[in-house]
Coordinates of C-alpha atoms in Angstrom, one line a residue:
X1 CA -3.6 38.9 9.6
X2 CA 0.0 37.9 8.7
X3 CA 1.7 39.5 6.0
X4 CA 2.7 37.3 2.9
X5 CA 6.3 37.3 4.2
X6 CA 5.5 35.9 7.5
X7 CA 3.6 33.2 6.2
X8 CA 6.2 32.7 3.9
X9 CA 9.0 32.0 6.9
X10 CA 6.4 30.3 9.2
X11 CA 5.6 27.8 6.1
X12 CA 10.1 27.4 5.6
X13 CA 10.6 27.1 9.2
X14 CA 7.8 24.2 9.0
X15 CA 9.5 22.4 5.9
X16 CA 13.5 23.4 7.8
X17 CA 12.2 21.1 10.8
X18 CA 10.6 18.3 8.7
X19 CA 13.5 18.3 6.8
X20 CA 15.5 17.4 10.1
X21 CA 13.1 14.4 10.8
X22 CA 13.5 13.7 7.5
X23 CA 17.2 13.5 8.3
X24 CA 16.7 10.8 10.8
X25 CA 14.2 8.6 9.0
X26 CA 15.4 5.7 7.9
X27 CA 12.9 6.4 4.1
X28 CA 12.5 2.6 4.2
X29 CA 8.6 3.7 4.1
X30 CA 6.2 6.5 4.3
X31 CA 6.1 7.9 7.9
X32 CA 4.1 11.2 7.4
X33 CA 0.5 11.6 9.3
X34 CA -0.7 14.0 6.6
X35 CA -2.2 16.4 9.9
X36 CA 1.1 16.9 11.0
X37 CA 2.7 16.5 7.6
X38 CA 5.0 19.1 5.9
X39 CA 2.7 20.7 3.2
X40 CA 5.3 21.8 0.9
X41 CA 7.3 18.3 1.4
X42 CA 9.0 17.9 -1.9
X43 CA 8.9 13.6 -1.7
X44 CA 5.0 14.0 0.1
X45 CA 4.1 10.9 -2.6
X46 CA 6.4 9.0 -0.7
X47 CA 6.3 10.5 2.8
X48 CA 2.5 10.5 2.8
X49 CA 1.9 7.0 1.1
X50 CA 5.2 4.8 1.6
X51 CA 6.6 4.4 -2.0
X52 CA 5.9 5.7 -5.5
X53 CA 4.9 2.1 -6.3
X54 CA 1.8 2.2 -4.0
X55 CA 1.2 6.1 -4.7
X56 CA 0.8 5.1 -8.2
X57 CA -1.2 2.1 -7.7
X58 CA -3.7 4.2 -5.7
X59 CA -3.3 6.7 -8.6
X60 CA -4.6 4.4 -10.8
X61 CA -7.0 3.1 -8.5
X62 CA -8.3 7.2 -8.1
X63 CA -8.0 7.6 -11.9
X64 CA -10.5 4.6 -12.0
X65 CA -13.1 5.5 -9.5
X66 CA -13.0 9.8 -10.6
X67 CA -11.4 9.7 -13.9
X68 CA -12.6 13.7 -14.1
X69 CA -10.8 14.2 -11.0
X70 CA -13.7 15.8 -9.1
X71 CA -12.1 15.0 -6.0
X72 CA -9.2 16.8 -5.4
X73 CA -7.1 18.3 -2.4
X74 CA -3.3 19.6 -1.6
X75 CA -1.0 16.2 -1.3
X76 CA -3.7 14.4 -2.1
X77 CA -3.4 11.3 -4.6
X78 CA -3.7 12.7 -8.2
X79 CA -2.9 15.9 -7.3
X80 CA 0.4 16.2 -8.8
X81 CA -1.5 16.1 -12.3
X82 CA -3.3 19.4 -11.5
X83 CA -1.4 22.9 -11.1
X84 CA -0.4 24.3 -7.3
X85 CA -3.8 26.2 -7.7
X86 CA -5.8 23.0 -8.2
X87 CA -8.0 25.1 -10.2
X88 CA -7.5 23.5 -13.6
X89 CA -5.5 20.0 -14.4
X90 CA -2.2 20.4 -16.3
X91 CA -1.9 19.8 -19.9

């Protein structure tokens, strides 16, 4: 029952502390666990997957298997090609 700006400050305090542990990583590979992860993580290619050079290698491994992109979730590989919504892929 939280109001849109509570959930709102909740979800920045969230990305504030990741940001901290961010801070402190050395980014020489993903260290995310996507359960604990920062949703709204602005690098979560990276963070959840290690490097944009394997993200897109299991990009084109997803566009292979589900090339409608039938399976689809929040952070999840492909996802940056749909909007925010995931409702409908971008154009």
């Amino acid at each position: 029952n939280a109001t849109t700006d509570l959930r709102k400050y909740y979800a920045q305090q969230i990305t504030n502390r990741a940001q901290i542990l961010n801070n402190l990583s050395t980014n020489a590979i993903g260290f995310s666990y996507q359960n604990d992860a920062d949703p709204d993580d602005p690098n979560w290619q990276q963070s959840f997957f290690g490097s944009t050079e394997l993200y897109n290698r299991l990009k084109a491994v997803k566009q292979a298997v589900d090339p409608d992109g039938l399976f689809i979730c929040k952070n999840c590989v492909g996802s940056d090609d749909w909007l925010s919504d995931l409702n409908c892929p971008k154009t």
